[in-house]
Amino acid sequence: QQQVKQSPQSLIVQKGGISIINCAYENTAFDYFPWYQQFPGKGPALLIAIRPDVSEKKEGRFTISFNKSAKQFSLHIMDSQPGDSATYFCAASWKGAQKLVFGQGTRLTINP
Amino acid sequence: NAGVTQTPKFRVLKTGQSMTLLCAQDMNHEYMYWYRQDPGMGLRLIHYSVGEGTTAKGEVPDGYNVSRLKKQNFLLGLESAAPSQTSVYFCASTSGDFGFEAFFGQGTRLTVV
């Protein structure tokens, strides 16, 4: 019940296209949903995060959409660029949890 | 400000050998974590600590031990390395405040032959 399921495992998008990565969870206690971005040879870094009191959060070309009733959230990358090529992890946590639960990761490749 | 620093960055071990991975953070964070990253498996939590002198088991703790003798350091030990422990290991730290941002180190690539 503490799992976060992420899909797809890999994704190839043309430059300028929209990249969409999905995550689903079961634990209704989760109330913090961050996305992390990892470039090859580097550690993950926080990209954007959302709380369940809003359905969408946008930062530049990156948007999180949150569907509380479906227990799903997704990352949308608009106007995808080759520099966005990386592995993306969704995660979830709840107050007092002391740790994050990560999805399996999505390797995103943006073709020029 | 160095953030989270892991030592070493690369290591090759023979089966049965032991080693210690060191993680140091300079952000005065309370919480520290050790993850392993394997293809298709995401980030799996090995052990974590919520303060100096405390440790707790994560999702995949078997074959590993940890210690947090100083707030800024978190050590991960492998007493008798096995090929199944070949992986990339990441240390992370957070303030522990709700909605916390986790800061990760650069990783240690460990190969056990």
JSON list of C-alpha atoms in Angstrom, two decimals:
[
{"chain": "A", "resi": 1, "resn": "GLN", "atom": "CA", "xyz": [0.00, 0.00, 0.00]},
{"chain": "A", "resi": 2, "resn": "GLN", "atom": "CA", "xyz": [3.01, 2.26, 0.36]},
{"chain": "A", "resi": 3, "resn": "GLN", "atom": "CA", "xyz": [4.01, 1.79, -3.27]},
{"chain": "A", "resi": 4, "resn": "VAL", "atom": "CA", "xyz": [3.98, 4.39, -5.98]},
{"chain": "A", "resi": 5, "resn": "LYS", "atom": "CA", "xyz": [3.63, 2.92, -9.47]},
{"chain": "A", "resi": 6, "resn": "GLN", "atom": "CA", "xyz": [5.20, 4.92, -12.28]},
{"chain": "A", "resi": 7, "resn": "SER", "atom": "CA", "xyz": [4.77, 4.57, -16.03]},
{"chain": "A", "resi": 8, "resn": "PRO", "atom": "CA", "xyz": [6.11, 4.36, -18.64]},
{"chain": "A", "resi": 9, "resn": "GLN", "atom": "CA", "xyz": [9.54, 2.94, -17.84]},
{"chain": "A", "resi": 10, "resn": "SER", "atom": "CA", "xyz": [11.00, 4.73, -20.86]},
{"chain": "A", "resi": 11, "resn": "LEU", "atom": "CA", "xyz": [9.72, 7.44, -23.17]},
{"chain": "A", "resi": 12, "resn": "ILE", "atom": "CA", "xyz": [10.98, 8.97, -26.39]},
{"chain": "A", "resi": 13, "resn": "VAL", "atom": "CA", "xyz": [9.59, 12.35, -27.47]},
{"chain": "A", "resi": 14, "resn": "GLN", "atom": "CA", "xyz": [10.45, 14.62, -30.35]},
{"chain": "A", "resi": 15, "resn": "LYS", "atom": "CA", "xyz": [11.82, 18.07, -29.61]},
{"chain": "A", "resi": 16, "resn": "GLY", "atom": "CA", "xyz": [8.97, 20.49, -29.06]},
{"chain": "A", "resi": 17, "resn": "GLY", "atom": "CA", "xyz": [6.53, 17.75, -28.07]},
{"chain": "A", "resi": 18, "resn": "ILE", "atom": "CA", "xyz": [4.79, 17.11, -24.76]},
{"chain": "A", "resi": 19, "resn": "SER", "atom": "CA", "xyz": [6.25, 14.52, -22.41]},
{"chain": "A", "resi": 20, "resn": "ILE", "atom": "CA", "xyz": [3.82, 12.89, -19.98]},
{"chain": "A", "resi": 21, "resn": "ILE", "atom": "CA", "xyz": [4.78, 10.60, -17.09]},
{"chain": "A", "resi": 22, "resn": "ASN", "atom": "CA", "xyz": [2.16, 9.06, -14.83]},
{"chain": "A", "resi": 23, "resn": "CYS", "atom": "CA", "xyz": [2.13, 7.83, -11.25]},
{"chain": "A", "resi": 24, "resn": "ALA", "atom": "CA", "xyz": [-0.50, 6.08, -9.17]},
{"chain": "A", "resi": 25, "resn": "TYR", "atom": "CA", "xyz": [-0.71, 5.37, -5.46]},
{"chain": "A", "resi": 26, "resn": "GLU", "atom": "CA", "xyz": [-2.93, 3.50, -3.02]},
{"chain": "A", "resi": 27, "resn": "ASN", "atom": "CA", "xyz": [-2.15, 5.04, 0.35]},
{"chain": "A", "resi": 28, "resn": "THR", "atom": "CA", "xyz": [-4.67, 7.83, 0.93]},
{"chain": "A", "resi": 29, "resn": "ALA", "atom": "CA", "xyz": [-2.46, 9.19, 3.72]},
{"chain": "A", "resi": 30, "resn": "PHE", "atom": "CA", "xyz": [0.01, 10.49, 1.14]},
{"chain": "A", "resi": 31, "resn": "ASP", "atom": "CA", "xyz": [-0.20, 14.28, 1.00]},
{"chain": "A", "resi": 32, "resn": "TYR", "atom": "CA", "xyz": [3.03, 15.42, -0.58]},
{"chain": "A", "resi": 33, "resn": "PHE", "atom": "CA", "xyz": [3.97, 14.49, -4.13]},
{"chain": "A", "resi": 34, "resn": "PRO", "atom": "CA", "xyz": [7.36, 15.61, -5.50]},
{"chain": "A", "resi": 35, "resn": "TRP", "atom": "CA", "xyz": [9.05, 14.87, -8.79]},
{"chain": "A", "resi": 36, "resn": "TYR", "atom": "CA", "xyz": [12.81, 14.40, -9.00]},
{"chain": "A", "resi": 37, "resn": "GLN", "atom": "CA", "xyz": [15.02, 14.75, -12.08]},
{"chain": "A", "resi": 38, "resn": "GLN", "atom": "CA", "xyz": [18.26, 12.81, -12.47]},
{"chain": "A", "resi": 39, "resn": "PHE", "atom": "CA", "xyz": [20.90, 13.38, -15.14]},
{"chain": "A", "resi": 40, "resn": "PRO", "atom": "CA", "xyz": [23.40, 10.61, -15.96]},
{"chain": "A", "resi": 41, "resn": "GLY", "atom": "CA", "xyz": [26.13, 10.32, -13.35]},
{"chain": "A", "resi": 42, "resn": "LYS", "atom": "CA", "xyz": [24.34, 12.66, -10.94]},
{"chain": "A", "resi": 43, "resn": "GLY", "atom": "CA", "xyz": [22.09, 12.30, -7.96]},
{"chain": "A", "resi": 44, "resn": "PRO", "atom": "CA", "xyz": [18.36, 13.10, -8.24]},
{"chain": "A", "resi": 45, "resn": "ALA", "atom": "CA", "xyz": [17.29, 16.69, -7.63]},
{"chain": "A", "resi": 46, "resn": "LEU", "atom": "CA", "xyz": [13.88, 18.11, -6.76]},
{"chain": "A", "resi": 47, "resn": "LEU", "atom": "CA", "xyz": [12.09, 19.41, -9.85]},
{"chain": "A", "resi": 48, "resn": "ILE", "atom": "CA", "xyz": [8.59, 20.32, -8.70]},
{"chain": "A", "resi": 49, "resn": "ALA", "atom": "CA", "xyz": [6.16, 19.23, -5.98]},
{"chain": "A", "resi": 50, "resn": "ILE", "atom": "CA", "xyz": [2.45, 19.43, -5.21]},
{"chain": "A", "resi": 51, "resn": "ARG", "atom": "CA", "xyz": [0.11, 19.09, -2.25]},
{"chain": "A", "resi": 52, "resn": "PRO", "atom": "CA", "xyz": [-3.35, 17.51, -2.74]},
{"chain": "A", "resi": 53, "resn": "ASP", "atom": "CA", "xyz": [-5.20, 20.74, -1.98]},
{"chain": "A", "resi": 54, "resn": "VAL", "atom": "CA", "xyz": [-4.59, 21.86, -5.57]},
{"chain": "A", "resi": 55, "resn": "SER", "atom": "CA", "xyz": [-5.20, 20.00, -8.83]},
{"chain": "A", "resi": 56, "resn": "GLU", "atom": "CA", "xyz": [-2.35, 21.53, -10.81]},
{"chain": "A", "resi": 57, "resn": "LYS", "atom": "CA", "xyz": [0.97, 23.25, -10.27]},
{"chain": "A", "resi": 58, "resn": "LYS", "atom": "CA", "xyz": [3.02, 24.83, -13.01]},
{"chain": "A", "resi": 59, "resn": "GLU", "atom": "CA", "xyz": [6.64, 25.94, -13.01]},
{"chain": "A", "resi": 60, "resn": "GLY", "atom": "CA", "xyz": [7.85, 27.08, -16.39]},
{"chain": "A", "resi": 61, "resn": "ARG", "atom": "CA", "xyz": [7.47, 24.20, -18.85]},
{"chain": "A", "resi": 62, "resn": "PHE", "atom": "CA", "xyz": [6.83, 21.67, -16.08]},
{"chain": "A", "resi": 63, "resn": "THR", "atom": "CA", "xyz": [3.33, 20.97, -14.75]},
{"chain": "A", "resi": 64, "resn": "ILE", "atom": "CA", "xyz": [2.06, 18.50, -12.18]},
{"chain": "A", "resi": 65, "resn": "SER", "atom": "CA", "xyz": [-1.55, 17.43, -12.56]},
{"chain": "A", "resi": 66, "resn": "PHE", "atom": "CA", "xyz": [-3.14, 15.79, -9.53]},
{"chain": "A", "resi": 67, "resn": "ASN", "atom": "CA", "xyz": [-6.33, 13.70, -9.44]},
{"chain": "A", "resi": 68, "resn": "LYS", "atom": "CA", "xyz": [-7.15, 12.94, -5.83]},
{"chain": "A", "resi": 69, "resn": "SER", "atom": "CA", "xyz": [-10.20, 10.78, -6.53]},
{"chain": "A", "resi": 70, "resn": "ALA", "atom": "CA", "xyz": [-8.27, 8.58, -8.97]},
{"chain": "A", "resi": 71, "resn": "LYS", "atom": "CA", "xyz": [-5.17, 8.61, -6.75]},
{"chain": "A", "resi": 72, "resn": "GLN", "atom": "CA", "xyz": [-3.02, 9.58, -9.70]},
{"chain": "A", "resi": 73, "resn": "PHE", "atom": "CA", "xyz": [-0.63, 12.38, -10.52]},
{"chain": "A", "resi": 74, "resn": "SER", "atom": "CA", "xyz": [1.36, 13.15, -13.60]},
{"chain": "A", "resi": 75, "resn": "LEU", "atom": "CA", "xyz": [4.23, 15.29, -14.86]},
{"chain": "A", "resi": 76, "resn": "HIS", "atom": "CA", "xyz": [3.82, 17.16, -18.12]},
{"chain": "A", "resi": 77, "resn": "ILE", "atom": "CA", "xyz": [6.81, 18.72, -19.86]},
{"chain": "A", "resi": 78, "resn": "MET", "atom": "CA", "xyz": [5.71, 21.18, -22.51]},
{"chain": "A", "resi": 79, "resn": "ASP", "atom": "CA", "xyz": [7.91, 22.07, -25.50]},
{"chain": "A", "resi": 80, "resn": "SER", "atom": "CA", "xyz": [10.30, 19.26, -24.54]},
{"chain": "A", "resi": 81, "resn": "GLN", "atom": "CA", "xyz": [13.98, 19.98, -25.19]},
{"chain": "A", "resi": 82, "resn": "PRO", "atom": "CA", "xyz": [17.02, 17.69, -25.59]},
{"chain": "A", "resi": 83, "resn": "GLY", "atom": "CA", "xyz": [18.29, 19.10, -22.28]},
{"chain": "A", "resi": 84, "resn": "ASP", "atom": "CA", "xyz": [15.24, 17.55, -20.58]},
{"chain": "A", "resi": 85, "resn": "SER", "atom": "CA", "xyz": [16.59, 14.08, -21.37]},
{"chain": "A", "resi": 86, "resn": "ALA", "atom": "CA", "xyz": [16.97, 12.49, -17.94]},
{"chain": "A", "resi": 87, "resn": "THR", "atom": "CA", "xyz": [15.42, 9.98, -15.58]},
{"chain": "A", "resi": 88, "resn": "TYR", "atom": "CA", "xyz": [12.37, 11.23, -13.71]},
{"chain": "A", "resi": 89, "resn": "PHE", "atom": "CA", "xyz": [11.10, 9.86, -10.43]},
{"chain": "A", "resi": 90, "resn": "CYS", "atom": "CA", "xyz": [7.77, 10.54, -8.82]},
{"chain": "A", "resi": 91, "resn": "ALA", "atom": "CA", "xyz": [7.56, 10.20, -5.06]},
{"chain": "A", "resi": 92, "resn": "ALA", "atom": "CA", "xyz": [5.10, 10.50, -2.21]},
{"chain": "A", "resi": 93, "resn": "SER", "atom": "CA", "xyz": [5.12, 11.08, 1.50]},
{"chain": "A", "resi": 94, "resn": "TRP", "atom": "CA", "xyz": [2.91, 12.09, 4.39]},
{"chain": "A", "resi": 95, "resn": "LYS", "atom": "CA", "xyz": [3.34, 14.16, 7.50]},
{"chain": "A", "resi": 96, "resn": "GLY", "atom": "CA", "xyz": [5.30, 12.20, 10.05]},
{"chain": "A", "resi": 97, "resn": "ALA", "atom": "CA", "xyz": [6.45, 9.63, 7.48]},
{"chain": "A", "resi": 98, "resn": "GLN", "atom": "CA", "xyz": [10.13, 10.55, 7.83]},
{"chain": "A", "resi": 99, "resn": "LYS", "atom": "CA", "xyz": [10.83, 9.26, 4.33]},
{"chain": "A", "resi": 100, "resn": "LEU", "atom": "CA", "xyz": [9.82, 9.40, 0.68]},
{"chain": "A", "resi": 101, "resn": "VAL", "atom": "CA", "xyz": [8.42, 6.51, -1.34]},
{"chain": "A", "resi": 102, "resn": "PHE", "atom": "CA", "xyz": [9.76, 6.60, -4.91]},
{"chain": "A", "resi": 103, "resn": "GLY", "atom": "CA", "xyz": [8.33, 5.33, -8.15]},
{"chain": "A", "resi": 104, "resn": "GLN", "atom": "CA", "xyz": [10.39, 3.09, -10.42]},
{"chain": "A", "resi": 105, "resn": "GLY", "atom": "CA", "xyz": [11.60, 5.94, -12.63]},
{"chain": "A", "resi": 106, "resn": "THR", "atom": "CA", "xyz": [11.11, 6.93, -16.28]},
{"chain": "A", "resi": 107, "resn": "ARG", "atom": "CA", "xyz": [14.01, 7.37, -18.67]},
{"chain": "A", "resi": 108, "resn": "LEU", "atom": "CA", "xyz": [13.03, 10.26, -20.94]},
{"chain": "A", "resi": 109, "resn": "THR", "atom": "CA", "xyz": [14.82, 10.87, -24.24]},
{"chain": "A", "resi": 110, "resn": "ILE", "atom": "CA", "xyz": [14.09, 13.97, -26.29]},
{"chain": "A", "resi": 111, "resn": "ASN", "atom": "CA", "xyz": [15.15, 13.56, -29.91]},
{"chain": "A", "resi": 112, "resn": "PRO", "atom": "CA", "xyz": [16.40, 16.72, -31.64]},
{"chain": "B", "resi": 1, "resn": "ASN", "atom": "CA", "xyz": [28.39, 24.98, 0.29]},
{"chain": "B", "resi": 2, "resn": "ALA", "atom": "CA", "xyz": [29.17, 21.37, -0.65]},
{"chain": "B", "resi": 3, "resn": "GLY", "atom": "CA", "xyz": [25.72, 19.90, 0.17]},
{"chain": "B", "resi": 4, "resn": "VAL", "atom": "CA", "xyz": [25.90, 16.10, 0.34]},
{"chain": "B", "resi": 5, "resn": "THR", "atom": "CA", "xyz": [29.26, 14.45, -0.38]},
{"chain": "B", "resi": 6, "resn": "GLN", "atom": "CA", "xyz": [29.77, 10.72, -0.87]},
{"chain": "B", "resi": 7, "resn": "THR", "atom": "CA", "xyz": [33.08, 8.89, -0.62]},
{"chain": "B", "resi": 8, "resn": "PRO", "atom": "CA", "xyz": [34.25, 6.99, -2.65]},
{"chain": "B", "resi": 9, "resn": "LYS", "atom": "CA", "xyz": [32.71, 7.60, -6.07]},
{"chain": "B", "resi": 10, "resn": "PHE", "atom": "CA", "xyz": [33.72, 4.23, -7.50]},
{"chain": "B", "resi": 11, "resn": "ARG", "atom": "CA", "xyz": [34.79, 0.95, -5.94]},
{"chain": "B", "resi": 12, "resn": "VAL", "atom": "CA", "xyz": [35.34, -2.63, -7.05]},
{"chain": "B", "resi": 13, "resn": "LEU", "atom": "CA", "xyz": [35.16, -5.30, -4.36]},
{"chain": "B", "resi": 14, "resn": "LYS", "atom": "CA", "xyz": [35.73, -9.01, -4.37]},
{"chain": "B", "resi": 15, "resn": "THR", "atom": "CA", "xyz": [33.00, -11.24, -2.99]},
{"chain": "B", "resi": 16, "resn": "GLY", "atom": "CA", "xyz": [33.32, -11.47, 0.77]},
{"chain": "B", "resi": 17, "resn": "GLN", "atom": "CA", "xyz": [35.26, -8.25, 1.22]},
{"chain": "B", "resi": 18, "resn": "SER", "atom": "CA", "xyz": [33.97, -5.48, 3.45]},
{"chain": "B", "resi": 19, "resn": "MET", "atom": "CA", "xyz": [33.80, -1.74, 2.93]},
{"chain": "B", "resi": 20, "resn": "THR", "atom": "CA", "xyz": [32.28, 1.44, 4.30]},
{"chain": "B", "resi": 21, "resn": "LEU", "atom": "CA", "xyz": [30.65, 4.20, 2.30]},
{"chain": "B", "resi": 22, "resn": "LEU", "atom": "CA", "xyz": [30.77, 7.64, 3.84]},
{"chain": "B", "resi": 23, "resn": "CYS", "atom": "CA", "xyz": [28.14, 10.34, 3.47]},
{"chain": "B", "resi": 24, "resn": "ALA", "atom": "CA", "xyz": [28.70, 13.84, 4.78]},
{"chain": "B", "resi": 25, "resn": "GLN", "atom": "CA", "xyz": [26.28, 16.79, 4.71]},
{"chain": "B", "resi": 26, "resn": "ASP", "atom": "CA", "xyz": [26.92, 20.38, 5.69]},
{"chain": "B", "resi": 27, "resn": "MET", "atom": "CA", "xyz": [23.30, 21.61, 5.81]},
{"chain": "B", "resi": 28, "resn": "ASN", "atom": "CA", "xyz": [22.66, 20.68, 9.45]},
{"chain": "B", "resi": 29, "resn": "HIS", "atom": "CA", "xyz": [19.94, 18.25, 8.32]},
{"chain": "B", "resi": 30, "resn": "GLU", "atom": "CA", "xyz": [18.35, 15.92, 10.84]},
{"chain": "B", "resi": 31, "resn": "TYR", "atom": "CA", "xyz": [17.37, 13.13, 8.46]},
{"chain": "B", "resi": 32, "resn": "MET", "atom": "CA", "xyz": [19.75, 11.09, 6.33]},
{"chain": "B", "resi": 33, "resn": "TYR", "atom": "CA", "xyz": [19.13, 8.16, 3.98]},
{"chain": "B", "resi": 34, "resn": "TRP", "atom": "CA", "xyz": [20.92, 5.50, 2.00]},
{"chain": "B", "resi": 35, "resn": "TYR", "atom": "CA", "xyz": [19.34, 4.29, -1.26]},
{"chain": "B", "resi": 36, "resn": "ARG", "atom": "CA", "xyz": [20.42, 1.88, -3.92]},
{"chain": "B", "resi": 37, "resn": "GLN", "atom": "CA", "xyz": [19.51, 2.38, -7.57]},
{"chain": "B", "resi": 38, "resn": "ASP", "atom": "CA", "xyz": [19.22, -0.55, -9.94]},
{"chain": "B", "resi": 39, "resn": "PRO", "atom": "CA", "xyz": [17.87, -0.53, -13.52]},
{"chain": "B", "resi": 40, "resn": "GLY", "atom": "CA", "xyz": [14.07, -0.73, -13.54]},
{"chain": "B", "resi": 41, "resn": "MET", "atom": "CA", "xyz": [13.89, -0.80, -9.73]},
{"chain": "B", "resi": 42, "resn": "GLY", "atom": "CA", "xyz": [13.98, 2.90, -8.98]},
{"chain": "B", "resi": 43, "resn": "LEU", "atom": "CA", "xyz": [15.40, 4.13, -5.69]},
{"chain": "B", "resi": 44, "resn": "ARG", "atom": "CA", "xyz": [15.11, 1.62, -2.88]},
{"chain": "B", "resi": 45, "resn": "LEU", "atom": "CA", "xyz": [15.65, 2.72, 0.70]},
{"chain": "B", "resi": 46, "resn": "ILE", "atom": "CA", "xyz": [18.27, 0.68, 2.57]},
{"chain": "B", "resi": 47, "resn": "HIS", "atom": "CA", "xyz": [18.49, 2.40, 5.97]},
{"chain": "B", "resi": 48, "resn": "TYR", "atom": "CA", "xyz": [17.78, 5.84, 7.30]},
{"chain": "B", "resi": 49, "resn": "SER", "atom": "CA", "xyz": [18.35, 8.02, 10.34]},
{"chain": "B", "resi": 50, "resn": "VAL", "atom": "CA", "xyz": [16.16, 10.69, 11.89]},
{"chain": "B", "resi": 51, "resn": "GLY", "atom": "CA", "xyz": [18.87, 12.11, 14.11]},
{"chain": "B", "resi": 52, "resn": "GLU", "atom": "CA", "xyz": [22.30, 11.61, 15.58]},
{"chain": "B", "resi": 53, "resn": "GLY", "atom": "CA", "xyz": [22.59, 8.19, 17.18]},
{"chain": "B", "resi": 54, "resn": "THR", "atom": "CA", "xyz": [19.44, 6.81, 15.53]},
{"chain": "B", "resi": 55, "resn": "THR", "atom": "CA", "xyz": [19.04, 4.37, 12.64]},
{"chain": "B", "resi": 56, "resn": "ALA", "atom": "CA", "xyz": [16.11, 2.51, 11.12]},
{"chain": "B", "resi": 57, "resn": "LYS", "atom": "CA", "xyz": [15.62, -0.15, 8.47]},
{"chain": "B", "resi": 58, "resn": "GLY", "atom": "CA", "xyz": [14.27, 0.71, 5.07]},
{"chain": "B", "resi": 59, "resn": "GLU", "atom": "CA", "xyz": [12.94, -1.45, 2.29]},
{"chain": "B", "resi": 60, "resn": "VAL", "atom": "CA", "xyz": [16.09, -3.51, 1.55]},
{"chain": "B", "resi": 61, "resn": "PRO", "atom": "CA", "xyz": [18.29, -3.55, 4.69]},
{"chain": "B", "resi": 62, "resn": "ASP", "atom": "CA", "xyz": [19.70, -7.09, 4.54]},
{"chain": "B", "resi": 63, "resn": "GLY", "atom": "CA", "xyz": [23.48, -7.27, 4.11]},
{"chain": "B", "resi": 64, "resn": "TYR", "atom": "CA", "xyz": [23.99, -3.66, 5.17]},
{"chain": "B", "resi": 65, "resn": "ASN", "atom": "CA", "xyz": [24.66, -1.85, 8.43]},
{"chain": "B", "resi": 66, "resn": "VAL", "atom": "CA", "xyz": [24.71, 1.87, 9.20]},
{"chain": "B", "resi": 67, "resn": "SER", "atom": "CA", "xyz": [25.87, 4.25, 11.86]},
{"chain": "B", "resi": 68, "resn": "ARG", "atom": "CA", "xyz": [25.15, 7.92, 12.63]},
{"chain": "B", "resi": 69, "resn": "LEU", "atom": "CA", "xyz": [27.66, 8.86, 15.31]},
{"chain": "B", "resi": 70, "resn": "LYS", "atom": "CA", "xyz": [27.78, 12.50, 14.21]},
{"chain": "B", "resi": 71, "resn": "LYS", "atom": "CA", "xyz": [24.87, 14.53, 12.87]},
{"chain": "B", "resi": 72, "resn": "GLN", "atom": "CA", "xyz": [26.68, 15.40, 9.67]},
{"chain": "B", "resi": 73, "resn": "ASN", "atom": "CA", "xyz": [27.84, 11.87, 8.80]},
{"chain": "B", "resi": 74, "resn": "PHE", "atom": "CA", "xyz": [26.00, 8.69, 7.86]},
{"chain": "B", "resi": 75, "resn": "LEU", "atom": "CA", "xyz": [28.02, 5.55, 7.18]},
{"chain": "B", "resi": 76, "resn": "LEU", "atom": "CA", "xyz": [26.88, 2.52, 5.18]},
{"chain": "B", "resi": 77, "resn": "GLY", "atom": "CA", "xyz": [28.76, -0.73, 5.74]},
{"chain": "B", "resi": 78, "resn": "LEU", "atom": "CA", "xyz": [28.90, -3.94, 3.80]},
{"chain": "B", "resi": 79, "resn": "GLU", "atom": "CA", "xyz": [30.35, -6.66, 6.02]},
{"chain": "B", "resi": 80, "resn": "SER", "atom": "CA", "xyz": [30.64, -9.41, 3.37]},
{"chain": "B", "resi": 81, "resn": "ALA", "atom": "CA", "xyz": [29.99, -8.10, -0.12]},
{"chain": "B", "resi": 82, "resn": "ALA", "atom": "CA", "xyz": [27.95, -10.17, -2.57]},
{"chain": "B", "resi": 83, "resn": "PRO", "atom": "CA", "xyz": [27.51, -9.73, -6.35]},
{"chain": "B", "resi": 84, "resn": "SER", "atom": "CA", "xyz": [23.84, -8.85, -5.67]},
{"chain": "B", "resi": 85, "resn": "GLN", "atom": "CA", "xyz": [25.08, -5.70, -3.97]},
{"chain": "B", "resi": 86, "resn": "THR", "atom": "CA", "xyz": [26.49, -4.39, -7.22]},
{"chain": "B", "resi": 87, "resn": "SER", "atom": "CA", "xyz": [24.61, -1.13, -7.60]},
{"chain": "B", "resi": 88, "resn": "VAL", "atom": "CA", "xyz": [24.77, 2.64, -7.48]},
{"chain": "B", "resi": 89, "resn": "TYR", "atom": "CA", "xyz": [24.36, 3.91, -3.93]},
{"chain": "B", "resi": 90, "resn": "PHE", "atom": "CA", "xyz": [22.97, 7.33, -3.11]},
{"chain": "B", "resi": 91, "resn": "CYS", "atom": "CA", "xyz": [22.97, 9.19, 0.14]},
{"chain": "B", "resi": 92, "resn": "ALA", "atom": "CA", "xyz": [20.39, 11.89, 0.79]},
{"chain": "B", "resi": 93, "resn": "SER", "atom": "CA", "xyz": [19.56, 14.31, 3.58]},
{"chain": "B", "resi": 94, "resn": "THR", "atom": "CA", "xyz": [16.59, 16.48, 4.51]},
{"chain": "B", "resi": 95, "resn": "SER", "atom": "CA", "xyz": [15.62, 18.91, 7.21]},
{"chain": "B", "resi": 96, "resn": "GLY", "atom": "CA", "xyz": [12.75, 16.64, 8.19]},
{"chain": "B", "resi": 97, "resn": "ASP", "atom": "CA", "xyz": [10.19, 19.41, 7.92]},
{"chain": "B", "resi": 98, "resn": "PHE", "atom": "CA", "xyz": [6.96, 18.29, 6.25]},
{"chain": "B", "resi": 99, "resn": "GLY", "atom": "CA", "xyz": [7.11, 18.69, 2.50]},
{"chain": "B", "resi": 100, "resn": "PHE", "atom": "CA", "xyz": [10.85, 18.40, 2.76]},
{"chain": "B", "resi": 101, "resn": "GLU", "atom": "CA", "xyz": [13.25, 18.57, -0.16]},
{"chain": "B", "resi": 102, "resn": "ALA", "atom": "CA", "xyz": [15.72, 15.68, -0.22]},
{"chain": "B", "resi": 103, "resn": "PHE", "atom": "CA", "xyz": [19.25, 16.59, -1.29]},
{"chain": "B", "resi": 104, "resn": "PHE", "atom": "CA", "xyz": [21.21, 13.77, -2.88]},
{"chain": "B", "resi": 105, "resn": "GLY", "atom": "CA", "xyz": [24.90, 13.06, -3.21]},
{"chain": "B", "resi": 106, "resn": "GLN", "atom": "CA", "xyz": [26.59, 12.22, -6.50]},
{"chain": "B", "resi": 107, "resn": "GLY", "atom": "CA", "xyz": [26.43, 8.49, -5.93]},
{"chain": "B", "resi": 108, "resn": "THR", "atom": "CA", "xyz": [28.87, 5.63, -5.42]},
{"chain": "B", "resi": 109, "resn": "ARG", "atom": "CA", "xyz": [29.12, 3.01, -8.14]},
{"chain": "B", "resi": 110, "resn": "LEU", "atom": "CA", "xyz": [29.98, -0.30, -6.47]},
{"chain": "B", "resi": 111, "resn": "THR", "atom": "CA", "xyz": [30.85, -3.45, -8.37]},
{"chain": "B", "resi": 112, "resn": "VAL", "atom": "CA", "xyz": [31.23, -6.75, -6.54]},
{"chain": "B", "resi": 113, "resn": "VAL", "atom": "CA", "xyz": [33.03, -9.44, -8.53]}
]
